Coordinates of C-alpha atoms in Angstrom, one line a residue:
Chain V
M11 CA 9.6 -15.6 -21.7
P12 CA 12.5 -15.2 -19.3
L13 CA 13.5 -11.9 -17.7
K14 CA 13.9 -9.3 -20.4
L15 CA 16.8 -7.0 -21.2
L16 CA 15.3 -3.8 -22.7
K17 CA 17.1 -2.2 -25.6
C18 CA 17.9 0.9 -23.6
D19 CA 19.6 -1.2 -21.0
V20 CA 22.3 -2.7 -23.2
T21 CA 25.0 -0.8 -21.3
I22 CA 23.6 -1.9 -17.9
P23 CA 22.8 -5.6 -18.5
E24 CA 22.2 -6.2 -14.8
R25 CA 18.8 -4.6 -15.3
E26 CA 17.6 -7.7 -17.1
K27 CA 17.0 -9.3 -13.7
H28 CA 14.5 -6.5 -12.8
V29 CA 12.2 -6.8 -15.9
Y30 CA 9.8 -9.6 -16.6
I31 CA 7.1 -10.3 -19.2
K32 CA 4.6 -12.9 -18.1
E33 CA 4.0 -15.8 -20.6
P34 CA 1.1 -18.3 -20.5
G35 CA 1.6 -21.1 -18.0
E36 CA 4.3 -19.3 -16.0
D37 CA 4.2 -18.6 -12.3
T38 CA 6.4 -16.9 -9.8
T39 CA 8.4 -20.0 -9.0
Q40 CA 10.0 -19.7 -12.5
Y41 CA 10.6 -15.9 -12.7
L42 CA 10.5 -13.2 -10.0
P43 CA 12.3 -9.9 -10.6
I44 CA 15.0 -8.9 -8.2
S45 CA 13.7 -6.1 -6.0
N46 CA 14.5 -4.1 -2.9
A47 CA 18.1 -4.2 -4.1
A48 CA 20.5 -1.4 -4.5
T49 CA 19.9 0.7 -7.6
I50 CA 22.5 -0.2 -10.3
P51 CA 25.0 2.6 -11.0
G52 CA 24.1 4.1 -14.3
T53 CA 20.4 3.7 -14.1
L54 CA 18.4 6.9 -13.5
S55 CA 16.2 5.6 -10.7
E56 CA 12.9 7.3 -9.7
R57 CA 13.2 6.1 -6.1
G58 CA 13.0 8.3 -3.0
C59 CA 15.4 8.0 0.0
S60 CA 14.9 6.1 3.2
Y61 CA 14.2 9.1 5.4
C62 CA 11.5 10.1 2.9
G63 CA 9.8 6.7 3.4
A64 CA 9.6 7.3 7.2
K65 CA 8.6 11.0 7.1
L66 CA 6.6 11.6 4.0
V67 CA 4.7 8.3 3.9
I68 CA 4.0 7.4 7.6
G69 CA 5.1 9.9 10.3
G70 CA 4.1 13.1 8.5
V71 CA 0.5 12.0 8.3
L72 CA -0.1 12.4 12.0
K73 CA -2.4 15.3 12.8
D74 CA -1.2 16.5 16.1
T75 CA 2.6 16.0 16.0
I76 CA 5.5 18.3 15.2
Q77 CA 7.7 16.7 12.6
M78 CA 11.2 17.9 13.4
I79 CA 13.6 17.2 10.6
H80 CA 17.2 17.3 11.9
G81 CA 19.1 18.3 8.8
P82 CA 19.5 20.8 6.1
V83 CA 16.3 22.6 5.2
G84 CA 15.9 20.8 1.9
C85 CA 15.2 17.5 3.5
A86 CA 12.2 19.1 5.3
Y87 CA 10.9 21.1 2.3
D88 CA 11.1 18.1 -0.1
T89 CA 9.0 15.9 2.1
W90 CA 6.3 18.5 2.8
H91 CA 3.1 19.1 0.9
T92 CA 3.8 16.6 -1.9
K93 CA 1.3 14.1 -0.6
R94 CA -2.1 15.4 0.3
Y95 CA -3.3 13.7 3.5
P96 CA -5.8 16.0 5.2
S97 CA -7.0 15.8 8.8
D98 CA -10.1 16.7 10.8
N99 CA -8.2 19.3 12.8
D100 CA -7.8 21.9 10.0
N101 CA -4.9 20.1 8.4
F102 CA -2.3 21.1 11.1
Q103 CA 0.2 18.6 9.6
L104 CA 0.0 20.2 6.1
K105 CA 0.3 23.8 7.2
Y106 CA 3.6 23.7 8.9
V107 CA 7.1 22.3 8.2
W108 CA 9.8 22.1 10.8
S109 CA 13.6 21.9 10.4
T110 CA 16.7 22.4 12.4
N111 CA 18.0 24.1 9.3
L112 CA 21.5 22.8 9.6
K113 CA 24.4 24.8 8.2
E114 CA 28.1 24.1 7.6
K115 CA 29.1 25.2 11.1
H116 CA 26.8 22.6 12.6
I117 CA 28.3 19.9 10.5
V118 CA 31.8 20.9 11.7
F119 CA 31.0 21.5 15.4
G120 CA 27.9 19.2 15.8
G121 CA 24.2 19.8 15.6
E122 CA 22.8 18.7 18.9
K123 CA 22.6 22.2 20.5
Q124 CA 20.7 23.4 17.4
L125 CA 18.4 20.4 17.7
K126 CA 17.6 21.1 21.3
Q127 CA 17.0 24.7 20.6
S128 CA 14.7 23.9 17.7
I129 CA 12.7 21.4 19.7
I130 CA 12.1 23.8 22.5
E131 CA 11.3 26.6 20.1
A132 CA 8.8 24.5 18.2
F133 CA 7.0 23.5 21.4
Q134 CA 6.9 27.1 22.6
E135 CA 5.6 28.4 19.4
M136 CA 2.9 25.7 19.4
P137 CA 1.9 25.4 23.0
D138 CA -1.1 23.1 22.3
I139 CA 1.1 20.5 20.7
K140 CA 2.8 18.1 23.0
R141 CA 4.0 15.4 20.7
M142 CA 6.9 15.3 18.3
F143 CA 8.7 13.0 15.8
I144 CA 12.4 13.7 15.2
Y145 CA 14.1 12.4 12.0
T146 CA 17.8 12.1 11.4
T147 CA 18.9 12.8 7.9
C148 CA 22.1 11.9 6.0
A149 CA 24.0 14.9 7.3
T150 CA 23.2 14.5 11.0
A151 CA 23.7 10.7 10.9
L152 CA 27.1 11.1 9.3
I153 CA 28.4 13.6 12.0
G154 CA 27.1 11.3 14.7
D155 CA 24.5 13.4 16.5
D156 CA 22.5 11.6 19.1
P157 CA 18.9 12.8 18.8
K158 CA 17.6 10.2 21.2
A159 CA 19.7 11.7 24.0
V160 CA 18.6 15.2 23.1
A161 CA 14.9 14.1 23.0
K162 CA 15.3 12.5 26.4
A163 CA 16.8 15.6 27.9
V164 CA 14.0 17.8 26.5
E165 CA 11.3 15.4 27.7
K166 CA 12.8 15.7 31.2
E167 CA 13.1 19.5 31.0
L168 CA 9.6 20.2 29.7
G169 CA 7.9 17.4 31.5
D170 CA 4.7 17.2 29.5
V171 CA 5.9 16.3 26.0
D172 CA 6.5 12.9 24.4
I173 CA 9.0 12.5 21.6
F174 CA 9.7 9.7 19.1
V175 CA 12.9 9.5 17.2
V176 CA 13.3 7.9 13.8
E177 CA 16.9 7.2 13.1
C178 CA 16.7 6.5 9.4
P179 CA 18.9 8.7 7.3
G180 CA 18.4 8.8 3.5
F181 CA 21.3 6.5 2.9
A182 CA 20.1 3.8 5.4
G183 CA 18.5 1.6 2.7
V184 CA 18.0 1.2 -1.0
S185 CA 14.8 3.1 -1.2
Q186 CA 12.0 4.6 0.9
S187 CA 11.1 1.1 2.0
K188 CA 13.8 1.1 4.6
G189 CA 12.2 4.2 6.2
H190 CA 8.8 2.3 6.5
H191 CA 10.6 -0.5 8.2
V192 CA 12.6 1.5 10.7
L193 CA 9.6 3.6 11.7
N194 CA 7.4 0.5 12.1
M195 CA 9.9 -1.3 14.3
G196 CA 10.8 1.7 16.3
W197 CA 7.2 2.5 17.1
I198 CA 6.3 -1.0 18.2
N199 CA 9.5 -1.3 20.3
E200 CA 9.2 2.1 22.0
K201 CA 5.6 3.4 22.0
V202 CA 2.9 0.7 21.5
G203 CA 1.6 -0.3 24.9
T204 CA 2.5 3.0 26.6
L205 CA -1.0 4.3 26.7
E206 CA -4.3 2.6 27.3
P207 CA -7.0 3.6 24.8
T208 CA -10.6 4.2 25.8
I209 CA -12.7 1.3 24.5
T210 CA -16.1 2.3 23.3
S211 CA -17.2 -0.7 21.3
P212 CA -17.1 -4.5 21.7
Y213 CA -15.6 -4.6 18.2
T214 CA -12.2 -3.0 17.8
I215 CA -9.6 -2.8 15.0
N216 CA -6.5 -1.0 13.9
F217 CA -6.7 0.1 10.3
I218 CA -3.1 -0.3 9.2
G219 CA -1.5 1.2 6.1
D220 CA -4.1 3.8 5.2
Y221 CA -2.7 7.3 5.0
N222 CA -5.8 9.3 4.4
I223 CA -4.8 10.4 0.9
Q224 CA -7.4 13.0 0.1
G225 CA -9.7 11.5 2.7
D226 CA -9.3 7.8 2.1
S227 CA -9.2 6.8 5.8
Q228 CA -12.3 8.9 6.5
V229 CA -14.3 7.0 3.8
L230 CA -13.4 3.6 5.3
E231 CA -13.9 4.9 8.8
K232 CA -17.5 5.8 7.9
Y233 CA -18.2 2.2 6.9
F234 CA -16.6 0.7 10.0
H235 CA -18.4 3.1 12.2
K236 CA -21.7 2.2 10.6
M237 CA -21.0 -1.4 11.4
G238 CA -20.4 -0.4 15.1
I239 CA -16.7 -1.0 14.9
Q240 CA -14.2 1.2 16.8
I241 CA -11.0 2.0 15.1
I242 CA -8.4 2.3 17.9
A243 CA -5.7 3.5 15.6
H244 CA -5.3 4.3 12.0
F245 CA -1.7 3.7 11.0
T246 CA -1.5 6.6 10.2
G247 CA -4.3 8.3 8.3
N248 CA -5.9 11.2 10.2
A249 CA -4.4 9.7 13.4
S250 CA -3.1 11.2 16.5
Y251 CA 0.2 10.2 18.2
D252 CA -1.5 8.8 21.3
D253 CA -3.9 6.7 19.2
L254 CA -1.0 4.8 18.0
R255 CA 0.3 4.1 21.5
G256 CA -2.8 2.1 22.2
M257 CA -2.6 -0.3 19.2
H258 CA -2.0 -3.3 21.4
R259 CA -5.7 -3.2 22.5
A260 CA -7.3 -3.9 19.1
Q261 CA -8.9 -7.3 18.4
L262 CA -8.0 -7.2 14.7
N263 CA -5.5 -5.6 12.5
V264 CA -7.1 -4.7 9.1
V265 CA -4.2 -4.2 6.8
N266 CA -4.3 -2.2 3.5
C267 CA -0.7 -1.2 2.7
A268 CA 1.2 -4.4 3.6
R269 CA 4.4 -3.0 2.1
S270 CA 4.7 0.1 4.3
A271 CA 3.0 -1.3 7.4
G272 CA 3.0 -5.1 7.3
Y273 CA 5.9 -5.0 9.8
I274 CA 3.8 -3.5 12.6
A275 CA 0.9 -5.9 11.8
N276 CA 3.3 -8.9 12.0
E277 CA 4.8 -7.6 15.3
L278 CA 1.3 -7.0 16.8
K279 CA 0.4 -10.6 16.0
K280 CA 3.7 -11.9 17.4
R281 CA 3.7 -9.9 20.6
Y282 CA 0.0 -9.4 21.3
G283 CA -1.7 -12.2 19.4
I284 CA -3.7 -9.7 17.3
P285 CA -4.5 -11.4 13.9
R286 CA -3.8 -9.7 10.6
L287 CA -6.5 -9.5 8.0
D288 CA -5.2 -8.2 4.7
I289 CA -7.8 -6.4 2.5
D290 CA -8.0 -4.3 -0.6
S291 CA -9.5 -1.0 0.2
W292 CA -9.5 0.2 -3.4
G293 CA -11.9 -1.2 -5.9
F294 CA -15.7 -1.5 -6.0
E295 CA -15.8 -5.3 -5.8
Y296 CA -12.8 -5.6 -3.5
C297 CA -14.4 -3.2 -1.0
Q298 CA -17.4 -5.4 -0.7
D299 CA -15.2 -8.4 0.0
A300 CA -13.2 -6.4 2.6
L301 CA -16.3 -5.3 4.5
R302 CA -17.7 -8.9 4.4
K303 CA -14.5 -10.3 5.9
V304 CA -14.4 -7.8 8.7
G305 CA -18.1 -8.5 9.3
A306 CA -17.5 -12.2 9.4
F307 CA -14.7 -11.8 11.9
F308 CA -16.9 -10.0 14.3
G309 CA -20.2 -11.8 13.5
L310 CA -21.4 -8.5 12.0
E311 CA -22.4 -9.9 8.6
D312 CA -25.8 -8.2 8.6
K313 CA -24.3 -4.8 9.3
A314 CA -21.7 -5.3 6.6
E315 CA -24.4 -6.2 4.1
E316 CA -26.4 -3.1 5.1
V317 CA -23.4 -0.8 4.4
I318 CA -22.7 -2.6 1.1
A319 CA -26.3 -2.4 -0.1
E320 CA -26.4 1.3 0.7
E321 CA -23.2 2.2 -1.0
V322 CA -23.7 0.0 -4.0
A323 CA -27.1 1.5 -4.5
K324 CA -25.5 5.0 -4.4
Y325 CA -22.6 4.4 -6.7
K326 CA -23.2 1.3 -8.9
E327 CA -24.9 3.3 -11.7
Q328 CA -22.0 5.7 -11.9
M329 CA -19.4 2.9 -12.0
E330 CA -21.3 1.3 -14.9
W331 CA -21.4 4.6 -16.8
Y332 CA -17.6 4.9 -16.5
R333 CA -17.1 1.3 -17.3
A334 CA -18.7 1.8 -20.7
G335 CA -16.2 4.5 -21.5
L336 CA -13.1 2.8 -19.9
K337 CA -13.6 -0.7 -21.1
G338 CA -10.7 -2.0 -23.2
K339 CA -8.5 1.0 -22.4
K340 CA -4.9 0.2 -21.8
V341 CA -3.3 1.4 -18.6
C342 CA 0.1 1.3 -16.9
I343 CA 0.5 1.3 -13.2
W344 CA 3.9 2.8 -12.2
T345 CA 3.7 3.6 -8.6
G346 CA 5.5 2.6 -5.3
G347 CA 4.6 -1.0 -4.7
P348 CA 1.3 -2.0 -3.2
R349 CA -1.0 -0.1 -5.6
L350 CA 0.2 -2.5 -8.3
W351 CA -1.4 -5.5 -6.7
H352 CA -4.4 -3.6 -5.2
W353 CA -5.3 -1.9 -8.5
T354 CA -4.6 -4.4 -11.3
K355 CA -7.6 -6.7 -10.9
A356 CA -9.8 -3.9 -9.6
L357 CA -9.4 -1.9 -12.8
E358 CA -9.9 -5.0 -14.9
D359 CA -12.8 -6.5 -13.0
D360 CA -14.6 -3.2 -12.1
L361 CA -14.0 -1.2 -15.3
G362 CA -12.9 -3.7 -18.0
M363 CA -9.5 -1.9 -18.5
T364 CA -6.4 -3.8 -19.4
V365 CA -3.2 -3.3 -17.3
V366 CA -0.3 -3.6 -19.8
A367 CA 2.7 -2.6 -17.7
M368 CA 3.4 -2.3 -14.0
S369 CA 6.5 -0.9 -12.3
S370 CA 7.3 -0.6 -8.6
K371 CA 9.8 1.8 -7.1
F372 CA 10.3 0.1 -3.7
G373 CA 8.3 -3.1 -3.7
H374 CA 9.9 -6.3 -2.4
Q375 CA 9.7 -9.7 -4.0
E376 CA 6.7 -10.4 -1.8
D377 CA 4.9 -7.6 -3.7
F378 CA 6.0 -8.9 -7.1
E379 CA 4.6 -12.4 -6.1
K380 CA 1.2 -10.7 -5.6
V381 CA 1.5 -8.5 -8.6
I382 CA 2.4 -11.3 -11.0
A383 CA -0.2 -13.7 -9.6
R384 CA -2.9 -11.0 -10.2
G385 CA -1.5 -9.6 -13.4
N386 CA -2.0 -10.5 -17.0
E387 CA 0.0 -12.6 -19.3
G388 CA 1.9 -10.3 -21.7
T389 CA 2.1 -7.5 -19.1
I390 CA 5.5 -6.0 -18.4
Y391 CA 6.6 -6.0 -14.7
I392 CA 9.6 -3.8 -13.7
D393 CA 11.4 -3.2 -10.5
D394 CA 12.9 0.3 -9.9
A395 CA 12.4 1.3 -13.5
N396 CA 14.5 4.1 -15.0
E397 CA 13.5 6.9 -17.3
L398 CA 14.7 5.3 -20.6
E399 CA 12.9 2.1 -19.7
F400 CA 9.7 4.0 -19.2
F401 CA 10.0 5.6 -22.6
E402 CA 10.8 2.2 -24.2
V403 CA 7.8 0.5 -22.5
L404 CA 5.5 3.2 -23.6
E405 CA 6.5 2.5 -27.2
M406 CA 6.0 -1.2 -26.7
V407 CA 2.5 -1.1 -25.0
K408 CA 1.1 2.3 -26.2
P409 CA -1.2 2.9 -23.2
D410 CA -4.2 5.1 -23.1
L411 CA -3.4 6.2 -19.6
V412 CA -0.5 6.0 -17.0
L413 CA -1.1 6.0 -13.3
T414 CA 2.1 7.3 -11.7
G415 CA 3.6 10.0 -9.6
P416 CA 4.4 13.6 -10.7
R417 CA 8.0 12.8 -11.6
V418 CA 7.3 10.1 -14.1
G419 CA 4.0 11.8 -14.9
D420 CA 5.9 14.7 -16.4
L421 CA 7.9 12.4 -18.6
V422 CA 4.6 10.9 -19.8
K423 CA 3.1 14.3 -20.5
K424 CA 5.9 15.2 -22.8
L425 CA 4.7 12.4 -25.0
H426 CA 1.2 13.8 -24.8
L427 CA -0.1 10.9 -22.9
P428 CA -2.5 11.5 -20.0
Y429 CA -1.4 10.5 -16.5
I430 CA -3.2 10.4 -13.2
N431 CA -1.4 11.0 -10.0
G432 CA -1.3 7.5 -8.5
H433 CA 0.3 8.6 -5.2
A434 CA -1.6 11.7 -4.1
Y435 CA -4.5 11.4 -6.6
H436 CA -6.0 14.0 -8.9
N437 CA -9.4 14.4 -7.2
G438 CA -9.7 11.7 -4.5
P439 CA -10.4 10.0 -2.3
Y440 CA -9.9 6.8 -4.3
M441 CA -10.7 4.2 -1.6
G442 CA -14.0 2.7 -1.0
F443 CA -17.1 2.8 -3.2
E444 CA -17.2 6.6 -3.7
G445 CA -13.4 6.5 -4.2
S446 CA -13.7 3.9 -7.0
V447 CA -16.1 6.3 -8.8
N448 CA -13.7 9.2 -8.2
M449 CA -10.9 7.2 -9.7
A450 CA -12.9 6.1 -12.6
R451 CA -14.0 9.7 -13.3
D452 CA -10.4 11.0 -13.2
M453 CA -9.3 8.3 -15.6
Y454 CA -12.2 8.9 -17.9
N455 CA -11.6 12.7 -17.9
A456 CA -7.9 12.2 -18.5
I457 CA -8.4 9.8 -21.4
Y458 CA -11.2 11.8 -23.1
S459 CA -9.9 15.3 -22.5
P460 CA -8.7 16.9 -25.7
L461 CA -5.9 18.6 -23.8
M462 CA -3.1 16.2 -24.7
K463 CA -4.0 16.2 -28.4
L464 CA -4.2 20.0 -28.4
A465 CA -0.8 20.2 -26.6
A466 CA 0.8 18.4 -29.5
I467 CA -0.4 21.0 -32.1
D468 CA 1.9 23.8 -33.1
V469 CA -0.6 26.7 -33.1
R470 CA 1.5 28.8 -35.5
E471 CA 1.3 26.1 -38.2
K472 CA -2.5 25.9 -37.6
A473 CA -2.9 29.6 -37.9
A474 CA -0.8 29.7 -41.0
L475 CA -3.0 27.0 -42.6
E476 CA -6.1 29.0 -41.7
V477 CA -4.9 32.2 -43.4
G478 CA -3.7 30.2 -46.4
V479 CA 0.0 31.1 -46.1
Chain N
M9 CA -9.4 -33.8 -10.8
S10 CA -6.0 -32.2 -11.4
D11 CA -7.6 -29.7 -13.8
K12 CA -9.9 -28.6 -11.0
V13 CA -7.0 -28.2 -8.7
E14 CA -5.3 -26.0 -11.2
Q15 CA -8.4 -23.9 -11.7
L16 CA -8.9 -23.4 -8.0
T17 CA -5.2 -22.6 -7.4
K18 CA -5.2 -20.0 -10.2
F19 CA -8.4 -18.4 -8.7
I20 CA -7.0 -18.2 -5.2
Q21 CA -3.6 -16.9 -6.6
E22 CA -5.4 -14.0 -8.2
K23 CA -7.8 -13.3 -5.4
C24 CA -6.3 -13.8 -2.0
L25 CA -3.6 -11.9 -0.1
W26 CA -3.3 -14.2 2.9
Q27 CA -1.1 -16.7 0.8
F28 CA 1.5 -13.9 0.4
L29 CA 2.1 -13.0 4.0
S30 CA 5.6 -12.0 4.9
R31 CA 7.3 -15.2 6.1
T32 CA 7.1 -19.0 5.5
W33 CA 5.5 -19.7 8.8
D34 CA 2.8 -17.0 8.2
R35 CA 2.0 -18.4 4.8
E36 CA 1.8 -22.0 6.0
E37 CA -0.5 -21.1 8.8
A38 CA -2.8 -19.0 6.6
I39 CA -3.0 -21.5 3.7
S40 CA -3.7 -24.5 5.9
G41 CA -6.0 -22.5 8.1
V42 CA -8.2 -21.0 5.4
I43 CA -8.4 -24.2 3.3
K44 CA -9.4 -26.2 6.4
M45 CA -12.1 -23.7 7.1
I46 CA -13.4 -23.9 3.6
E47 CA -13.6 -27.7 3.7
T48 CA -15.5 -27.5 7.0
L49 CA -17.9 -24.8 5.8
Q50 CA -18.6 -26.5 2.4
T51 CA -19.4 -29.8 4.1
G52 CA -21.7 -28.2 6.5
G53 CA -19.5 -28.7 9.5
Q54 CA -19.1 -26.5 12.5
P55 CA -15.9 -24.5 12.2
V56 CA -13.6 -24.7 15.3
I57 CA -12.8 -21.2 16.3
E58 CA -10.7 -21.2 19.4
T59 CA -8.3 -18.3 18.8
P60 CA -8.4 -14.9 17.1
I61 CA -6.3 -16.4 14.3
D62 CA -8.9 -19.0 13.7
K63 CA -11.5 -16.3 13.5
C64 CA -9.4 -14.5 10.9
H65 CA -9.1 -17.7 8.8
Y66 CA -12.9 -18.2 9.2
A67 CA -13.5 -14.7 7.8
D68 CA -11.2 -15.2 4.9
A69 CA -12.7 -18.6 4.1
K70 CA -16.3 -17.5 4.3
V71 CA -15.9 -14.8 1.7
L72 CA -13.7 -16.9 -0.5
L73 CA -16.1 -19.8 -0.4
T74 CA -18.9 -17.7 -1.7
D75 CA -16.7 -16.5 -4.5
I76 CA -15.6 -20.0 -5.4
N77 CA -19.1 -21.3 -5.6
K78 CA -20.0 -18.4 -7.8
A79 CA -17.0 -18.9 -10.1
F80 CA -17.1 -22.7 -10.4
S81 CA -20.5 -24.5 -10.8
W82 CA -18.7 -27.9 -10.4
F83 CA -17.5 -27.0 -6.9
G84 CA -20.8 -27.5 -5.2
E85 CA -21.3 -30.8 -6.9
L86 CA -18.2 -32.4 -5.5
K87 CA -18.6 -35.3 -3.1
A88 CA -16.8 -35.1 0.2
D89 CA -13.8 -37.2 -0.9
Q90 CA -13.5 -35.3 -4.2
L91 CA -13.8 -32.0 -2.3
G92 CA -11.0 -33.1 0.0
E93 CA -8.9 -34.1 -3.0
V94 CA -9.4 -30.7 -4.8
L95 CA -8.9 -28.6 -1.7
H96 CA -5.8 -30.4 -0.5
G97 CA -4.5 -30.5 -4.0
A98 CA -4.9 -26.7 -4.2
E99 CA -3.4 -26.3 -0.7
A100 CA -0.3 -28.3 -1.8
R101 CA 0.0 -26.2 -5.0
L102 CA -0.3 -22.9 -3.2
K103 CA 2.4 -24.0 -0.7
Q104 CA 4.6 -25.1 -3.6
I105 CA 4.2 -21.7 -5.4
T106 CA 4.4 -19.4 -2.4
I107 CA 6.7 -21.3 0.0
T108 CA 8.8 -24.3 -1.2
G109 CA 9.2 -23.1 -4.8
S110 CA 9.2 -19.4 -4.0
L111 CA 12.1 -17.3 -5.3
N112 CA 11.3 -14.7 -2.6
G113 CA 14.6 -14.2 -0.9
E114 CA 13.1 -12.7 2.3
L115 CA 10.7 -15.6 3.0
N116 CA 12.8 -17.3 5.7
H117 CA 14.3 -14.3 7.4
Q118 CA 13.8 -14.8 11.1
L119 CA 12.9 -11.2 11.7
Y120 CA 10.1 -9.1 10.1

């Protein structure tokens, strides 16, 4: 079947190029949805802005860094606390939010003085913290503030601080994806290679595109450490600012989220000759493949097999129990981009579920190539889906569960369908062996909970029936 | 033999991320590199590992080869010339799907 115009899109026919239903025998040379393109006026997109992609997804994860958002306070608040990435230093990055709190007068007369004052105040209030990210936002980019000049002046004045500026206002790109790109390229250009890491193992990696959602990075780190591998930098789960300055010294880049962090892996290969090994960190079977590949790279096959044997022994029985309950259940994956291709085969192979629809907010065509190659025939693939499309697809596929974010999740709940938070998780971590079990448990609980059915009942009618009125 | 090429191509398409790297030159390097390693390993040869990139192809190939042998009982029964035909057939199909026939508009952008 060619690209599909949904009924709700009759008035915005351009949307046809963003929706695809896979037919037998088709591949991505025949049909590939348009993606990473500007949202069509009239479609109620669920995307985030470019600044959000830099701050909320990547920079904000760092555990020892002040995140100074140069703009109105809303830009800071709305990218704080909505994604749960803990750290091993008492969650510094989740406890605080920083903003230059721009007002109308700053827009008229300029915000650089306010920025400088805010930077100095933040460092003074938190004397143990010596690292900072500064983000421009729509307002401060439009008035032409120069945060790099301000940062340079403060670095000179204070002497012992290091500041990285991300110049990616919300309007810079079509989605959060632009923010990933700008942060990746800025970091490799300005910071990688400025600090030499301490090497403690003959086997070193960067783990790229893990964001420690509810402890994901720490699960994978445990496996790598058992294999004797040193992680020079996580990009950026539970990472410190200075870890990331030493990325040039790793022997291998192990890449999980290729969408948000493939850029820095590519550049590390181009500039420093460090190869890029893409893995799937989610999924019970996938995780075994991932550890075996890393083991084969370093000649640590035996160590990899030891870790796999230990973890499989611990968690296989639980996976099998959940598989029995989840087999045949229909699921939609409506997340950002990479989880589509990481999860679709994992849910099918590990748990026997059927993925019936997938939608990506900010994936590029590269992501759709992976998604469609891994996805089923008959499955609906959508780029930048809008609210009405979600409702129409739910009617078409009638899923048992939707994996999505809180925004779309609330739409789904109104239809009394269970949803699991695919971005920040319900009760993660979801990566690794134990993560696969956690994810299976959350999906099982969501599907079998009576809550959604009860929510659909009007208790007054029920009470009236019981008293025979 | 074309049937076997298609089976193998579909298997690799579903399983492997290296064929979908960001740019044409990355995909060419990965597809050729991994397929070459698979051929060497399956025929009992000694893989040539001179660079970190070779090591990466070796790691991907080693794990994939185990999976291929598990999935297709016929794979281990192929003679050397048949093996070459199937592997190079799959290599050509993968390059056609992910490079020459790809509709991905970013594939040839000179920057990442």
